[in-house]
Coordinates of C-alpha atoms in Angstrom, one line a residue:
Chain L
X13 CA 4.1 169.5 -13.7
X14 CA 5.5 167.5 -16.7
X15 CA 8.5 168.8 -18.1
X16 CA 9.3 169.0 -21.3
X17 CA 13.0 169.3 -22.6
X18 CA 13.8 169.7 -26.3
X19 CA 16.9 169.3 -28.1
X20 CA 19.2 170.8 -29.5
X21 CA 18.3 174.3 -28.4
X22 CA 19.2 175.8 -31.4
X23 CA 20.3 173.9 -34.7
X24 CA 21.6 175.8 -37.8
X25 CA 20.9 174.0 -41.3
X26 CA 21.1 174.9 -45.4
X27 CA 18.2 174.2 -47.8
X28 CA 17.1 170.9 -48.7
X29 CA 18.5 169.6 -45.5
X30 CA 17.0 166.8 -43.8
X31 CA 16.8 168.1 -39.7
X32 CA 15.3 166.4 -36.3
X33 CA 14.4 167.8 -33.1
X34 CA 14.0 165.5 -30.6
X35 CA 11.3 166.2 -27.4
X36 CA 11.7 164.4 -24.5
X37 CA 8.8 164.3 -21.5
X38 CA 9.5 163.8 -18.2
X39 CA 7.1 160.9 -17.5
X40 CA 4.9 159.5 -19.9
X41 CA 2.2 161.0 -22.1
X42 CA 1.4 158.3 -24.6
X43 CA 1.1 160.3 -27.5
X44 CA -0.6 163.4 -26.2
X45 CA 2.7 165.7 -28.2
X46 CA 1.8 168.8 -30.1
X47 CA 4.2 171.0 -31.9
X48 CA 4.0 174.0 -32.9
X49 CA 6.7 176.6 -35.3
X50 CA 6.6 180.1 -34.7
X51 CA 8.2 183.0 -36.4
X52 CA 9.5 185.8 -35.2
X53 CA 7.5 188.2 -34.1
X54 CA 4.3 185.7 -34.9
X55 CA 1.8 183.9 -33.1
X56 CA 2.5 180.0 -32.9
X57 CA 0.9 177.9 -35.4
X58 CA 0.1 174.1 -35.1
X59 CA 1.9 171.8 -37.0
X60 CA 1.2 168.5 -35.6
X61 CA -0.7 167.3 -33.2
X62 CA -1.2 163.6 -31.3
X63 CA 2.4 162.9 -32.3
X64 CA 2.1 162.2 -35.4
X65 CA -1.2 163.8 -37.0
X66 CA -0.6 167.0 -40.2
X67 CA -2.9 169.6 -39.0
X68 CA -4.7 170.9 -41.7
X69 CA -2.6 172.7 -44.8
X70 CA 0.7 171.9 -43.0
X71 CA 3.1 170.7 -45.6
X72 CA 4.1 166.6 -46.4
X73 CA 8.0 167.5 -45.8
X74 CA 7.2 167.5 -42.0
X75 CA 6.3 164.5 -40.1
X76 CA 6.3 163.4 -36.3
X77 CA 6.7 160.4 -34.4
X78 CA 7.1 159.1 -30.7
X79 CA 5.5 157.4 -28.2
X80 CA 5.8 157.7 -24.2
X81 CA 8.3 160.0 -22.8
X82 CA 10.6 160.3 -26.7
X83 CA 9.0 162.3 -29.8
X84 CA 11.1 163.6 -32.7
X85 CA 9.6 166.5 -35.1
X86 CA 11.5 165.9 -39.0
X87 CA 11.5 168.3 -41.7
X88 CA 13.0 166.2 -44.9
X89 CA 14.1 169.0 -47.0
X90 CA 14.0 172.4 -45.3
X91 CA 12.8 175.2 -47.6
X92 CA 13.3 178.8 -46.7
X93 CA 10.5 179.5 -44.9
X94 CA 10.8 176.7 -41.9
X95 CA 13.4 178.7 -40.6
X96 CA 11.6 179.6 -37.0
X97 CA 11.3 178.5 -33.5
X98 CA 9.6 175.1 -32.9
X99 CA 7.9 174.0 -29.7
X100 CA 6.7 171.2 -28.3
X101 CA 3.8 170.7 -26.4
X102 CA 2.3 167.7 -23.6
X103 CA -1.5 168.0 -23.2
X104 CA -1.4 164.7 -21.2
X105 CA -1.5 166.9 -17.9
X106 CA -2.8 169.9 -16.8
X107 CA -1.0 172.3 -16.4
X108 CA -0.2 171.5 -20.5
X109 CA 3.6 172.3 -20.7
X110 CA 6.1 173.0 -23.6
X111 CA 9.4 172.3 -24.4
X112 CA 11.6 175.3 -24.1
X113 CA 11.9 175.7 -28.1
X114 CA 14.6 175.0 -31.0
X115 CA 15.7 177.9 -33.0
X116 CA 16.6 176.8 -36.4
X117 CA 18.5 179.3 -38.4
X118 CA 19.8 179.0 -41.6
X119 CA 23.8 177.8 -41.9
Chain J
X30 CA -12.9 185.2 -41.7
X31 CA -11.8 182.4 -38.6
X32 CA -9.9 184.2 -36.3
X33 CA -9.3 185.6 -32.9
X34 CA -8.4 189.2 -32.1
X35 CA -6.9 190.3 -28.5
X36 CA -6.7 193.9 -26.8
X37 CA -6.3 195.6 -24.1
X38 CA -2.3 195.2 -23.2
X39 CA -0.6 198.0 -21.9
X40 CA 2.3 199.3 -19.7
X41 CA 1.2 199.3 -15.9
X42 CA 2.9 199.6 -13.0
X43 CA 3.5 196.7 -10.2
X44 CA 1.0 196.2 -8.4
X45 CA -1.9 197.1 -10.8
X46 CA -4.6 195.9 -13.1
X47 CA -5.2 195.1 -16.7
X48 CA -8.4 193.3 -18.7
X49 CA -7.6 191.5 -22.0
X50 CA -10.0 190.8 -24.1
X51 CA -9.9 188.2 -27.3
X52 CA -12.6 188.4 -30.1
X53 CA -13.5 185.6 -31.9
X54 CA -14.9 185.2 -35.3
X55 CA -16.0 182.3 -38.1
X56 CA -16.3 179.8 -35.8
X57 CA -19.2 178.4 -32.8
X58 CA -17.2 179.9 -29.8
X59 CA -19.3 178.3 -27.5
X60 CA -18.1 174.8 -28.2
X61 CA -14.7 175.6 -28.0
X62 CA -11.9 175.4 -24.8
X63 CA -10.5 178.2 -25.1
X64 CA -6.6 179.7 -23.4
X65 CA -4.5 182.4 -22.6
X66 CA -0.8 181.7 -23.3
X67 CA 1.6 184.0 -22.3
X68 CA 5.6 184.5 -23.7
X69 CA 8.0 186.6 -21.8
X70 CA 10.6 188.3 -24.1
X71 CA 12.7 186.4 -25.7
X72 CA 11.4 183.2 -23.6
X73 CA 8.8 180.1 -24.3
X74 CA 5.5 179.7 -24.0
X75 CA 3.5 179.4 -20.6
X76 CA 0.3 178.6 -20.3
X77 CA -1.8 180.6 -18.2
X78 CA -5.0 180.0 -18.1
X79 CA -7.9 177.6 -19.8
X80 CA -11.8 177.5 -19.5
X81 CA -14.4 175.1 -21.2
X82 CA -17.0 176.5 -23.3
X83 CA -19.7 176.3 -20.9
X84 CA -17.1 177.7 -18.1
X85 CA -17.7 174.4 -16.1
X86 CA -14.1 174.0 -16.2
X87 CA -11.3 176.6 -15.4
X88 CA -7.6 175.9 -14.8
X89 CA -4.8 178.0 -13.9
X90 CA -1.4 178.8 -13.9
X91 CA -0.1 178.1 -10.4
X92 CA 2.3 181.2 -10.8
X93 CA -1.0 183.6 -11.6
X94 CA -3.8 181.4 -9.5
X95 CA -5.3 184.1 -6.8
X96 CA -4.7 186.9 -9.0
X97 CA -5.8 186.2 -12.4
X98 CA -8.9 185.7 -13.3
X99 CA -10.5 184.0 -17.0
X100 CA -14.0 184.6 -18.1
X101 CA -15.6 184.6 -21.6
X102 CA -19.1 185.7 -23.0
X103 CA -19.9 183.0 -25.9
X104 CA -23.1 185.8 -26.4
X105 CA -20.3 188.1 -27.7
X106 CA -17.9 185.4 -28.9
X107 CA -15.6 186.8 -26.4
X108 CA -12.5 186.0 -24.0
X109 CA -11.5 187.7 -20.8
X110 CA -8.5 187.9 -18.9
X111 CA -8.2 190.2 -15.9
X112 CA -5.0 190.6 -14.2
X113 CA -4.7 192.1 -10.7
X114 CA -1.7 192.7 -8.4
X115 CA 0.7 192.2 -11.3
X116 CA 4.2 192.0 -11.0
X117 CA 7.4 192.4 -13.4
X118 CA 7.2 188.3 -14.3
X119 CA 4.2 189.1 -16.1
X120 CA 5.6 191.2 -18.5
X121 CA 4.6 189.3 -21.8
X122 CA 2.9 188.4 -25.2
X123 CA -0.4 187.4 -24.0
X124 CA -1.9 185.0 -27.0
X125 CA -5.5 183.6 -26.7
X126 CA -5.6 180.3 -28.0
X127 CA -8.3 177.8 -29.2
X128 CA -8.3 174.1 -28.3
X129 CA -9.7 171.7 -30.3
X130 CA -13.0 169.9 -29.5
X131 CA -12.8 166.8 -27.4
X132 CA -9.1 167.6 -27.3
X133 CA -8.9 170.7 -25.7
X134 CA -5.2 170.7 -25.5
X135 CA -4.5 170.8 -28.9
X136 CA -4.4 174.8 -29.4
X137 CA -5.4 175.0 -33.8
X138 CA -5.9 178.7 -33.6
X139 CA -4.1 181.4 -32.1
X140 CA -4.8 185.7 -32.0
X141 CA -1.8 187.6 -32.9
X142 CA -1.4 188.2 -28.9
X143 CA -1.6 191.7 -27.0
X144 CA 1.8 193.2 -24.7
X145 CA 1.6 193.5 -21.3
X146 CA 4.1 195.6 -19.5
X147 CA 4.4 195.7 -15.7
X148 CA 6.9 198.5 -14.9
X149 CA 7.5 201.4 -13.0

């Protein structure tokens, strides 16, 4: 199975921070990276997919990038509510795998 | 009103059974991949199992293969899970999931998921 291993575990940040999380896959996958936020007590929701691709409603302040085994997820000025868990996800290989999350909690 | 609805979590002792069921709505079900993806408390997300829309393809967790078991009725717009022999590892959030067409990996819409306790 690919692994996927995420970084920092947990990051805390004020508003209007700029804040990274970094996904790294433990062989390649092009660019088949999804990530998703969840809050707590919430289902997932999809926030990028392909690396780089805004699903559908998802704000501008959050963009992706990455290619191969290194993908980084940036918020560019957190507001109040993208305090949550993100996760990455590989759909390059089946099983599909994801990252173990990065709790981001307000400083 | 796109969505997806699960049921059918419980508390159950080792060793037993459980059937989840997802129902979907505002969308063609029968084109769609469609998942189960599991969270343990306080942990990530696993996937456990994935079928294709015309159930030609199935794929499994290797932690669950043997013992559970995905099915769906696109008549009903509906998603099965059953779950036999279960153990305290299962103990989790079980989401259904919807992967987007010609990219079934790429999960767009998710229920609001369904507990499953294994206990005695």
């Amino acid at each position: 199975d690919i692994q996927m291993t995420q970084s920092p575990s947990s990051l805390s940040a004020s508003i209007g921070d700029r804040v990274t999380i970094t996904c790294r896959a433990s062989q390649k996958i092009t660019n088949y990276l999804n990530w998703y936020q969840q809050k707590l007590g919430k289902a997932p929701e999809l926030l990028i997919y392909g690396s780089t691709t805004l699903q559908s409603g998802v704000p501008s302040r959050f963009s992706g990038s990455g290619s191969g085994t290194d993908f980084t997820l940036t918020i560019s000025s957190l507001q109040p509510e993208d305090f949550a868990t993100y996760y990455c996800q590989q759909s390059y290989g089946i099983p599909n795998t994801f990252g173990q999350g990065t709790r981001l909690e307000i400083k | 009103q796109v969505q997806l609805v699960e049921s059918g979590g419980g508390l159950v002792k080792p060793g037993g059974s459980l059937r989840l069921s997802c129902e979907a709505s505002g969308f063609i079900f029968g084109d769609y991949y469609m998942s189960w993806i599991r969270q343990a408390p306080g942990k990530g997300l696993e996937c456990v199992s994935d079928i294709s829309g015309s159930r030609n393809v199935i794929e499994y967790a290797d932690s669950v293969k043997g013992r559970f078991t995905i099915s769906r009725d696109n008549a009903k717009n509906s998603l099965f899970l059953e779950m036999n022999s279960l153990r305290a590892e299962d103990t989790a959030v079980y989401y259904c999931a919807r992967g987007r067409p010609h990219s079934s990996g790429i999960r767009d819409l998710w229920g609001q998921g369904t507990l499953v306790t294994v206990s005695s």
